[in-house]
Amino acid sequence: MDAETLIWTAVLFGGTVLAVAWLSIVAWRKEQNHTQDTES
Amino acid sequence: MASKTTGVAREVFSSRFAFIAAAIGMAVGTGNIWRFPRDVGAGGGGTFILALVLANLVWAIPLLMSESLLGSKARLGTIGAFRDFMGRKFAWMGGFMAVVTTGILFYYAVVCGWAIRYFFYAISGRFTADIDSQQTQQLWDGFVSNPSQTLAFHALTVVLVGLVVIRGLKGGLQAVLNITVPALFVILVMLAVRAVMLPGAGEGLRYLFVPDWSGFGDGRMWLGAFVQMAFSTGAGWGLYLTYSVYMRKKEDFALNSAIVISWNHLASLLAGIAVICTVFAVQSPQYATEAVEAGDQGLMFVYLASLFGQTPGGTWFLAPLFFLALVLAGLSSLISMMELAVRNVIDFGVSRRTAVITMVVITFIGGVPSAIDVDVLTNQDGVWGVGLLISGLFAAIAMMKYGLERARSDLDITSDFRVGTWWKALIGLFPVLFTVVFGWFIHLAVTSPSETWYDPIQTWSLGTMLLQWGAVAVVMLLLNNYLARKTARGPITADAGAPASDQQREEV
């Protein structure tokens, strides 16, 4: 695989994976806080 | 005005993740698996993906947030939501949105039936190393020209979906989607990983991800990206609106929408890697390009089906997994489409059981023409696929009629991310964006070499689209008062048929 393919794959695919992971983690943390608030 | 409150939804998703899983299942469908790989190749690889990301940001996310507000405040299906947000004169817009999505439901069930048939072919070891594209073409032609088979698998699909929807939110939709959606992603990851490990897969990655900047100024590429976005994300279908009817109180709007869109985009990329890398790894670049440009059905059921056997473990591993992914993606989207139709029927004061049985029968009958003639299916795909852009415009107009600042404030109160003026700007500019995208579509249709753009009986023409959209709009306008009156009252239904008052809004 050439460098150009590697870079663009990292940017477009890797960027999507990072966005998915970040947004999901933020939502998970908010949900944990929400659950704790509801219980207390 | 509406006289009953019995239809108002009381069930809610048990958690945020149950809602998000259902919404991802709604968004991820066959559009990700068979439409994206074709369009991304034709659109210049990475250039198309960049355009798709932009379309997601400026169109899909703001629109899903709007749908979410409509559903969660009104607690009614599309017809009731438009009535309560815009006033009783506008119930027809919700009806139009419901008919467009139900039109897709009819032929989409047929497509899902094809996927189920091919899954059975795959698990019986049909796609071996000796099968070539001529034989898979014969297999395909033999299948689609046999109405008893296509109708049987169409019926099977509709019944399967009906069995899920009839069990309601927690016992049906949530229980099934909490399993099938994660399973779909596991399968897509397995397929993508296997595909990139094949020798020669690098050419596929180049084809998929490296931008061809010469196409960046091409209006066709941008139109393709917006249509793919509308078809793939479910924005403007009313499906997210329908699931939002069952949202918990004080649920997030902005982050949930962004999560759904990002997971949907990831599914497209995984499917693109799985399909394109497999095609490029097994065949020459010329053959691979021919395969990717062969259209939806040609790529999946002819070219790709002939290549599975040529990859190690393809016959018994890749082929069954691939068609299983197609089935799961199709079913999870179909469930949401059926629920949209059923929700509107329930709002008329009908029990869920009766509504589902009625919709199962209607969906089967509505899909019969597409099941026995692929040209009809192609026509319906074009008419209602592009019609989604109009549905999206209606959702944006509903926000404007309700008041952009008022809607922004409602969205901001419970969102984890701040919903600022950016949302108002994007929804405010939506009609402009719609005019550009839709205007370009009309321009392309009118200036196409076929010169039959006005012919309403062509499989693919502007004429057939205008005729069918116009017919639906006229019928819905004529039925407007009946729909507005018949649909149950929701928590923000105004007594005089006006949009919801500030006081009612505060109470919800």
Coordinates of C-alpha atoms in Angstrom, one line a residue:
Chain A
M1 CA 0.0 0.0 0.0
D2 CA 1.4 3.4 -1.0
A3 CA 1.8 6.3 1.4
E4 CA -1.0 8.4 -0.2
T5 CA -3.5 5.5 0.3
L6 CA -2.3 5.0 3.9
I7 CA -2.7 8.7 4.8
W8 CA -6.2 9.1 3.3
T9 CA -7.3 5.8 4.8
A10 CA -6.1 7.0 8.2
V11 CA -7.7 10.4 7.8
L12 CA -11.1 9.3 6.5
F13 CA -11.6 5.9 8.2
G14 CA -9.5 6.6 11.3
G15 CA -11.2 9.9 11.7
T16 CA -14.6 8.3 11.6
V17 CA -13.6 5.7 14.2
L18 CA -12.3 8.4 16.5
A19 CA -15.5 10.4 16.1
V20 CA -17.6 7.4 16.8
A21 CA -15.5 6.4 19.9
W22 CA -15.4 10.0 21.3
L23 CA -19.1 10.7 20.9
S24 CA -20.1 7.3 22.3
I25 CA -17.8 7.7 25.3
V26 CA -19.2 11.2 26.0
A27 CA -22.8 9.7 25.8
W28 CA -21.8 6.8 28.1
R29 CA -20.4 9.2 30.7
K30 CA -23.4 11.4 30.6
E31 CA -25.7 8.4 31.0
Q32 CA -23.7 7.2 34.0
N33 CA -24.1 10.6 35.6
H34 CA -27.8 10.7 34.8
T35 CA -28.3 7.2 36.3
Q36 CA -26.4 8.2 39.5
D37 CA -28.4 11.5 39.8
T38 CA -31.7 9.5 39.4
E39 CA -30.6 6.9 42.0
S40 CA -29.5 9.5 44.6
Chain B
M1 CA -60.1 18.9 16.3
A2 CA -58.8 15.6 17.5
S3 CA -61.1 14.0 20.0
K4 CA -59.1 11.2 21.6
T5 CA -56.0 10.8 23.6
T6 CA -55.9 7.1 23.6
G7 CA -53.4 6.8 20.8
V8 CA -50.7 8.8 22.7
A9 CA -47.6 6.7 23.2
R10 CA -46.8 5.8 26.8
E11 CA -44.1 3.2 26.3
V12 CA -40.5 4.6 26.3
F13 CA -37.1 3.1 25.6
S14 CA -35.6 1.7 28.7
S15 CA -32.3 3.5 28.3
R16 CA -30.4 5.9 26.1
F17 CA -28.5 3.1 24.5
A18 CA -31.7 1.2 23.6
F19 CA -32.9 4.3 21.8
I20 CA -29.5 4.9 20.1
A21 CA -29.3 1.2 19.0
A22 CA -32.7 1.3 17.5
A23 CA -31.9 4.6 15.7
I24 CA -28.7 3.2 14.4
G25 CA -30.6 0.1 13.2
M26 CA -33.0 2.5 11.5
A27 CA -30.2 4.4 9.7
V28 CA -27.9 1.5 8.8
G29 CA -29.6 -0.4 5.9
T30 CA -29.0 -1.8 2.5
G31 CA -28.1 1.8 1.4
N32 CA -24.9 1.5 3.4
I33 CA -24.0 -2.0 2.0
W34 CA -24.9 -1.9 -1.6
R35 CA -25.5 1.7 -2.5
F36 CA -22.5 3.3 -0.9
P37 CA -19.8 1.1 -2.5
R38 CA -21.3 1.9 -6.0
D39 CA -21.6 5.6 -5.4
V40 CA -18.3 6.1 -3.7
G41 CA -16.5 4.7 -6.8
A42 CA -18.5 6.8 -9.2
G43 CA -18.0 9.9 -7.1
G44 CA -14.2 9.8 -6.9
G45 CA -13.5 7.9 -3.7
G46 CA -12.3 10.2 -1.0
T47 CA -13.8 13.2 -2.7
F48 CA -17.2 11.6 -2.4
I49 CA -16.6 10.7 1.3
L50 CA -15.7 14.2 2.1
A51 CA -18.8 15.5 0.4
L52 CA -20.8 12.9 2.3
V53 CA -19.3 14.1 5.6
L54 CA -20.3 17.6 4.8
A55 CA -23.8 16.6 3.8
N56 CA -24.1 14.7 7.1
L57 CA -23.1 17.8 9.1
V58 CA -25.2 20.4 7.3
W59 CA -28.3 18.3 6.4
A60 CA -28.6 15.1 8.3
I61 CA -27.7 16.1 11.9
P62 CA -29.8 19.3 12.1
L63 CA -32.7 17.4 10.4
L64 CA -32.5 14.5 12.8
M65 CA -32.6 16.9 15.7
S66 CA -35.7 18.6 14.2
E67 CA -37.4 15.2 13.8
S68 CA -36.5 14.3 17.3
L69 CA -38.1 17.4 18.7
L70 CA -41.2 16.8 16.6
G71 CA -41.7 13.3 17.9
S72 CA -40.7 13.7 21.5
K73 CA -42.9 16.8 22.1
A74 CA -45.9 15.7 20.1
R75 CA -45.7 12.0 21.2
L76 CA -47.6 11.2 18.0
G77 CA -46.6 9.9 14.6
T78 CA -45.8 12.1 11.6
I79 CA -49.4 13.3 11.0
G80 CA -50.1 14.3 14.6
A81 CA -46.6 15.8 15.0
F82 CA -47.0 18.1 12.0
R83 CA -50.5 19.0 13.1
D84 CA -49.4 19.9 16.6
F85 CA -46.3 21.9 15.6
M86 CA -47.7 23.7 12.6
G87 CA -51.5 23.8 13.0
R88 CA -54.2 21.6 11.6
K89 CA -53.8 23.0 8.1
F90 CA -50.5 21.2 7.9
A91 CA -51.4 17.6 8.9
W92 CA -51.1 16.7 5.2
M93 CA -47.3 17.3 5.3
G94 CA -47.0 14.5 7.9
G95 CA -49.2 12.4 5.7
F96 CA -46.9 13.1 2.7
M97 CA -43.9 12.1 4.8
A98 CA -45.7 8.9 5.9
V99 CA -46.7 7.9 2.4
V100 CA -43.1 8.5 1.0
T101 CA -41.6 6.3 3.7
T102 CA -44.4 3.7 3.3
G103 CA -43.7 3.7 -0.5
I104 CA -40.1 2.8 0.3
L105 CA -41.3 0.2 2.8
F106 CA -43.1 -1.6 0.0
Y107 CA -40.2 -2.2 -2.3
Y108 CA -37.5 -2.3 0.4
A109 CA -39.3 -5.4 1.8
V110 CA -38.8 -7.0 -1.7
V111 CA -35.1 -6.1 -1.6
C112 CA -34.8 -7.6 1.9
G113 CA -36.5 -10.7 0.5
W114 CA -33.8 -11.0 -2.2
A115 CA -31.1 -10.8 0.6
I116 CA -32.8 -13.6 2.5
R117 CA -32.9 -15.7 -0.6
Y118 CA -29.2 -15.1 -1.3
F119 CA -28.4 -15.8 2.4
F120 CA -30.1 -19.3 1.9
Y121 CA -28.1 -19.7 -1.4
A122 CA -24.9 -18.8 0.6
I123 CA -25.4 -21.2 3.5
S124 CA -26.1 -24.0 1.0
G125 CA -22.6 -23.5 -0.5
R126 CA -23.9 -22.1 -3.8
F127 CA -21.1 -19.6 -4.3
T128 CA -18.1 -21.9 -4.9
A129 CA -14.8 -21.3 -6.7
D130 CA -16.2 -22.6 -10.1
I131 CA -19.0 -20.1 -10.3
D132 CA -18.4 -17.1 -12.6
S133 CA -20.3 -13.9 -13.1
Q134 CA -22.2 -15.4 -16.1
Q135 CA -23.6 -18.2 -13.8
T136 CA -24.4 -15.7 -11.0
Q137 CA -26.2 -13.6 -13.7
Q138 CA -28.2 -16.6 -14.7
L139 CA -29.0 -17.4 -11.1
W140 CA -30.1 -13.8 -10.5
D141 CA -32.2 -13.7 -13.7
G142 CA -33.8 -17.0 -12.9
F143 CA -34.7 -15.8 -9.4
V144 CA -36.1 -12.4 -10.2
S145 CA -38.1 -13.7 -13.2
N146 CA -39.8 -16.3 -10.9
P147 CA -42.6 -14.4 -9.2
S148 CA -43.5 -17.3 -6.9
Q149 CA -40.0 -17.1 -5.4
T150 CA -39.8 -13.3 -5.1
L151 CA -43.3 -13.1 -3.7
A152 CA -42.6 -15.9 -1.2
F153 CA -39.5 -14.1 0.1
H154 CA -41.3 -10.8 0.1
A155 CA -44.1 -12.3 2.2
L156 CA -41.6 -13.9 4.5
T157 CA -39.9 -10.5 5.1
V158 CA -43.1 -8.7 5.8
V159 CA -44.3 -11.3 8.2
L160 CA -41.0 -11.3 10.1
V161 CA -41.1 -7.5 10.4
G162 CA -44.8 -7.7 11.5
L163 CA -44.0 -10.2 14.2
V164 CA -41.5 -7.8 15.7
V165 CA -43.6 -4.7 15.5
I166 CA -46.7 -6.4 16.8
R167 CA -44.9 -7.1 20.1
G168 CA -44.6 -3.3 20.8
L169 CA -41.6 -1.3 21.9
K170 CA -39.9 -3.2 24.7
G171 CA -41.0 -6.8 23.8
G172 CA -40.5 -6.3 20.1
L173 CA -38.4 -3.5 18.6
Q174 CA -36.0 -2.9 21.5
A175 CA -35.5 -6.6 22.3
V176 CA -34.7 -7.5 18.7
L177 CA -32.7 -4.4 17.7
N178 CA -30.5 -4.6 20.9
I179 CA -29.2 -7.9 19.5
T180 CA -29.3 -7.4 15.7
V181 CA -27.6 -4.0 15.5
P182 CA -24.5 -5.0 17.5
A183 CA -24.4 -8.3 15.6
L184 CA -24.5 -6.3 12.3
F185 CA -21.5 -4.3 13.3
V186 CA -19.5 -7.3 14.4
I187 CA -20.2 -8.9 11.1
L188 CA -19.2 -5.8 9.1
V189 CA -16.0 -5.5 11.1
M190 CA -15.2 -9.2 10.4
L191 CA -15.9 -8.7 6.7
A192 CA -13.8 -5.6 6.5
V193 CA -10.9 -7.1 8.3
R194 CA -11.0 -10.2 6.1
A195 CA -11.1 -8.0 3.0
V196 CA -8.1 -5.8 3.8
M197 CA -6.1 -8.9 4.6
L198 CA -6.5 -10.2 1.0
P199 CA -3.5 -9.7 -1.3
G200 CA -4.2 -6.7 -3.6
A201 CA -6.7 -5.1 -1.2
G202 CA -4.6 -1.9 -1.2
E203 CA -5.8 -1.1 -4.7
G204 CA -9.3 -1.2 -3.3
L205 CA -8.4 1.1 -0.4
R206 CA -6.9 3.5 -2.9
Y207 CA -10.1 3.4 -5.0
L208 CA -12.2 4.0 -1.9
F209 CA -10.3 6.6 0.1
V210 CA -7.8 8.6 -2.1
P211 CA -9.7 11.7 -3.4
D212 CA -10.0 12.4 -7.1
W213 CA -10.0 16.2 -6.9
S214 CA -11.0 16.6 -10.5
G215 CA -14.6 15.6 -9.4
F216 CA -14.8 18.2 -6.6
G217 CA -16.5 20.8 -8.8
D218 CA -18.8 18.2 -10.4
G219 CA -22.5 18.9 -9.4
R220 CA -23.4 15.2 -10.1
M221 CA -20.9 14.1 -7.4
W222 CA -22.5 16.6 -4.8
L223 CA -26.0 15.5 -5.8
G224 CA -25.0 11.9 -5.4
A225 CA -23.5 12.6 -2.0
F226 CA -26.7 14.4 -0.8
V227 CA -29.0 11.7 -2.1
Q228 CA -26.8 9.0 -0.6
M229 CA -26.9 10.9 2.7
A230 CA -30.7 11.2 2.6
F231 CA -31.1 7.6 1.7
S232 CA -28.5 6.2 4.1
T233 CA -29.1 8.3 7.3
G234 CA -32.9 8.2 7.3
A235 CA -33.0 12.0 7.8
G236 CA -36.3 13.3 6.5
W237 CA -38.0 9.9 6.5
G238 CA -39.9 10.5 9.7
L239 CA -38.3 7.3 11.2
Y240 CA -36.3 9.2 13.8
L241 CA -39.4 11.2 14.5
T242 CA -41.3 8.0 15.2
Y243 CA -38.6 6.5 17.5
S244 CA -38.5 9.8 19.3
V245 CA -42.1 9.4 20.2
Y246 CA -40.8 6.7 22.7
M247 CA -37.9 8.8 24.0
R248 CA -37.5 9.2 27.7
K249 CA -38.3 12.7 29.0
K250 CA -35.3 15.1 29.0
E251 CA -33.4 12.9 26.6
D252 CA -30.5 14.4 24.7
F253 CA -31.1 15.7 21.1
A254 CA -27.8 16.9 19.7
L255 CA -25.4 14.2 20.9
N256 CA -27.8 11.3 20.0
S257 CA -28.2 12.6 16.5
A258 CA -24.5 13.0 16.0
I259 CA -23.9 9.5 17.4
V260 CA -26.5 7.9 15.0
I261 CA -25.0 9.7 12.0
S262 CA -21.4 8.8 12.9
W263 CA -22.2 5.1 13.5
N264 CA -24.1 5.1 10.2
H265 CA -21.1 6.6 8.4
L266 CA -18.8 4.0 10.0
A267 CA -21.1 1.2 8.7
S268 CA -20.9 2.6 5.2
L269 CA -17.1 2.7 5.3
L270 CA -16.9 -0.8 6.7
A271 CA -19.2 -2.1 4.0
G272 CA -17.3 -0.2 1.4
I273 CA -14.0 -1.7 2.5
A274 CA -15.5 -5.2 2.6
V275 CA -17.0 -4.9 -0.8
I276 CA -14.5 -2.9 -2.8
C277 CA -11.4 -4.5 -1.3
T278 CA -12.8 -8.0 -2.0
V279 CA -13.6 -7.1 -5.7
F280 CA -10.1 -5.5 -6.2
A281 CA -8.3 -8.3 -4.5
V282 CA -9.8 -11.1 -6.6
Q283 CA -10.1 -9.4 -10.0
S284 CA -8.2 -7.0 -12.2
P285 CA -8.8 -3.2 -11.6
Q286 CA -10.7 -3.0 -15.0
Y287 CA -13.0 -5.8 -13.9
A288 CA -13.4 -4.4 -10.5
T289 CA -14.3 -1.0 -11.8
E290 CA -16.9 -2.6 -14.1
A291 CA -18.3 -4.5 -11.2
V292 CA -18.6 -1.5 -8.9
E293 CA -20.3 0.5 -11.7
A294 CA -22.8 -2.4 -12.4
G295 CA -25.5 -0.8 -10.3
D296 CA -26.9 -2.0 -7.0
Q297 CA -28.3 -5.3 -7.9
G298 CA -25.5 -6.2 -10.4
L299 CA -22.7 -5.5 -7.8
M300 CA -24.3 -7.5 -5.0
F301 CA -26.1 -10.4 -6.6
V302 CA -24.0 -10.9 -9.7
Y303 CA -20.4 -9.7 -9.4
L304 CA -19.8 -10.0 -5.7
A305 CA -21.7 -13.4 -5.5
S306 CA -19.3 -14.7 -8.1
L307 CA -16.2 -13.6 -6.2
F308 CA -16.8 -15.1 -2.8
G309 CA -15.7 -18.5 -3.9
Q310 CA -12.4 -17.2 -5.2
T311 CA -11.3 -16.0 -1.8
P312 CA -10.1 -18.3 0.9
G313 CA -13.0 -19.2 3.1
G314 CA -15.3 -17.3 0.8
T315 CA -17.9 -20.0 0.1
W316 CA -18.7 -21.0 3.7
F317 CA -17.6 -17.9 5.6
L318 CA -17.6 -14.6 3.6
A319 CA -20.7 -15.2 1.5
P320 CA -23.1 -16.3 4.4
L321 CA -21.8 -13.5 6.6
F322 CA -22.1 -10.9 3.9
F323 CA -25.7 -11.8 3.0
L324 CA -26.6 -12.1 6.7
A325 CA -25.3 -8.5 7.2
L326 CA -27.5 -7.4 4.3
V327 CA -30.5 -9.2 5.9
L328 CA -29.9 -7.7 9.3
A329 CA -29.4 -4.2 7.9
G330 CA -32.5 -4.5 5.8
L331 CA -34.7 -5.9 8.6
S332 CA -33.6 -3.3 11.2
S333 CA -34.6 -0.5 8.8
L334 CA -37.8 -2.2 7.8
I335 CA -38.9 -2.5 11.4
S336 CA -38.6 1.3 11.8
M337 CA -40.5 1.9 8.5
M338 CA -43.3 -0.4 9.6
E339 CA -43.4 1.3 13.0
L340 CA -43.8 4.7 11.3
A341 CA -46.9 3.5 9.4
V342 CA -48.3 1.6 12.4
R343 CA -47.8 4.6 14.8
N344 CA -49.9 6.8 12.5
V345 CA -52.6 4.1 12.3
I346 CA -52.5 3.7 16.1
D347 CA -53.0 7.5 16.4
F348 CA -56.3 7.1 14.6
G349 CA -57.5 5.2 17.7
V350 CA -56.7 1.6 16.4
S351 CA -55.1 -1.0 18.6
R352 CA -51.5 -2.0 17.8
R353 CA -52.4 -5.5 16.9
T354 CA -55.0 -4.4 14.3
A355 CA -52.7 -1.7 13.0
V356 CA -49.8 -4.1 12.5
I357 CA -52.0 -6.8 10.8
T358 CA -53.4 -4.1 8.5
M359 CA -50.0 -2.8 7.6
V360 CA -48.6 -6.2 7.0
V361 CA -51.3 -6.9 4.5
I362 CA -51.0 -3.5 2.8
T363 CA -47.2 -3.8 2.7
F364 CA -47.4 -7.2 1.1
I365 CA -49.9 -6.0 -1.5
G366 CA -48.0 -2.7 -2.1
G367 CA -44.8 -4.6 -2.7
V368 CA -46.3 -7.1 -5.2
P369 CA -45.6 -5.0 -8.3
S370 CA -41.9 -4.5 -7.3
A371 CA -41.6 -8.2 -6.5
I372 CA -42.7 -9.3 -9.9
D373 CA -41.1 -6.6 -12.0
V374 CA -37.6 -5.1 -11.2
D375 CA -38.4 -2.1 -13.4
V376 CA -41.2 -1.1 -11.1
L377 CA -38.9 -1.5 -8.1
T378 CA -36.3 0.8 -9.9
N379 CA -39.1 3.3 -10.5
Q380 CA -40.2 3.3 -6.9
D381 CA -36.6 3.6 -5.7
G382 CA -36.2 6.7 -7.8
V383 CA -39.5 8.3 -6.9
W384 CA -39.5 7.8 -3.2
G385 CA -35.7 8.0 -2.7
V386 CA -35.7 11.5 -4.2
G387 CA -39.0 12.3 -2.5
L388 CA -37.1 12.0 0.8
L389 CA -35.5 15.4 0.0
I390 CA -39.0 16.9 0.0
S391 CA -39.9 15.2 3.3
G392 CA -36.8 16.7 4.8
L393 CA -37.8 20.1 3.6
F394 CA -41.2 19.7 5.3
A395 CA -39.4 18.9 8.6
A396 CA -37.3 22.1 8.3
I397 CA -40.5 24.1 7.5
A398 CA -42.2 22.7 10.6
M399 CA -39.3 24.0 12.6
M400 CA -39.6 27.5 11.0
K401 CA -43.4 27.6 11.6
Y402 CA -42.9 26.5 15.2
G403 CA -40.2 29.2 15.6
L404 CA -36.5 28.6 15.1
E405 CA -35.4 30.2 18.4
R406 CA -38.2 28.4 20.3
A407 CA -37.1 25.1 18.7
R408 CA -33.5 25.8 19.4
S409 CA -34.3 26.6 23.0
D410 CA -36.2 23.4 23.4
L411 CA -33.4 21.4 21.9
D412 CA -30.8 23.1 24.0
I413 CA -32.4 22.5 27.4
T414 CA -31.7 18.8 27.4
S415 CA -28.8 18.4 25.0
D416 CA -25.4 17.4 26.2
F417 CA -23.8 19.7 23.5
R418 CA -24.9 23.3 23.3
V419 CA -27.4 23.8 20.5
G420 CA -26.4 27.3 19.4
T421 CA -27.2 29.6 16.5
W422 CA -25.5 27.1 14.2
W423 CA -28.6 24.9 14.3
K424 CA -30.9 27.9 13.6
A425 CA -28.6 28.9 10.7
L426 CA -28.5 25.4 9.2
I427 CA -32.3 24.9 9.4
G428 CA -32.9 28.5 8.2
L429 CA -30.7 27.9 5.2
F430 CA -32.3 24.5 4.6
P431 CA -34.7 25.7 1.9
V432 CA -31.7 27.3 0.1
L433 CA -29.7 24.1 0.3
F434 CA -32.8 22.2 -0.9
T435 CA -33.3 24.5 -3.8
V436 CA -29.7 24.0 -4.9
V437 CA -29.7 20.2 -4.6
F438 CA -33.2 19.7 -6.0
G439 CA -32.7 22.3 -8.7
W440 CA -29.5 20.6 -9.8
F441 CA -31.4 17.3 -9.9
I442 CA -34.1 18.8 -12.1
H443 CA -31.4 20.4 -14.3
L444 CA -29.7 17.1 -14.8
A445 CA -33.0 15.4 -15.5
V446 CA -34.1 17.9 -18.1
T447 CA -30.8 18.1 -19.9
S448 CA -30.2 14.3 -19.9
P449 CA -29.6 12.9 -23.4
S450 CA -32.6 10.6 -23.3
E451 CA -34.9 13.6 -23.8
T452 CA -37.8 11.7 -22.1
W453 CA -37.6 13.5 -18.8
Y454 CA -41.2 14.5 -19.0
D455 CA -42.6 11.1 -19.8
P456 CA -44.5 9.8 -16.7
I457 CA -44.4 6.2 -17.7
Q458 CA -40.6 6.0 -18.0
T459 CA -38.9 3.8 -15.3
W460 CA -36.7 6.7 -14.4
S461 CA -37.8 10.2 -15.3
L462 CA -38.7 13.5 -13.7
G463 CA -42.2 13.1 -15.1
T464 CA -42.9 9.9 -13.2
M465 CA -41.6 11.5 -10.0
L466 CA -43.6 14.7 -10.4
L467 CA -46.7 12.7 -11.2
Q468 CA -46.5 10.4 -8.2
W469 CA -45.4 13.1 -5.7
G470 CA -48.2 15.4 -7.0
A471 CA -50.8 12.6 -6.7
V472 CA -49.8 12.0 -3.1
A473 CA -49.7 15.7 -2.2
V474 CA -53.2 16.3 -3.7
V475 CA -54.7 13.3 -1.9
M476 CA -53.1 14.3 1.4
L477 CA -54.3 17.9 1.0
L478 CA -57.8 16.7 0.3
L479 CA -57.7 14.4 3.3
N480 CA -56.1 17.1 5.5
N481 CA -59.1 18.0 7.7
Y482 CA -60.0 14.3 8.1
L483 CA -56.4 13.4 9.1
A484 CA -56.2 16.4 11.5
R485 CA -59.5 15.5 13.1
K486 CA -59.1 11.7 13.2
T487 CA -55.6 11.8 14.7
A488 CA -55.5 11.5 18.5
R489 CA -54.7 14.4 20.8
G490 CA -51.2 14.6 22.1
P491 CA -49.7 16.5 25.1
I492 CA -49.2 19.7 23.0
T493 CA -52.4 19.5 20.9
A494 CA -54.1 22.9 20.9
D495 CA -57.8 23.1 21.2
A496 CA -58.4 25.5 18.3
G497 CA -56.3 23.6 15.9
A498 CA -53.4 26.2 16.2
P499 CA -49.8 25.2 16.8
A500 CA -48.9 24.4 20.4
S501 CA -48.9 27.3 22.8
D502 CA -46.0 28.3 25.0
Q503 CA -47.8 27.1 28.1
Q504 CA -48.4 23.7 26.6
R505 CA -44.8 23.5 25.5
E506 CA -43.6 24.3 29.0
E507 CA -45.8 21.6 30.5
V508 CA -44.2 18.8 28.3

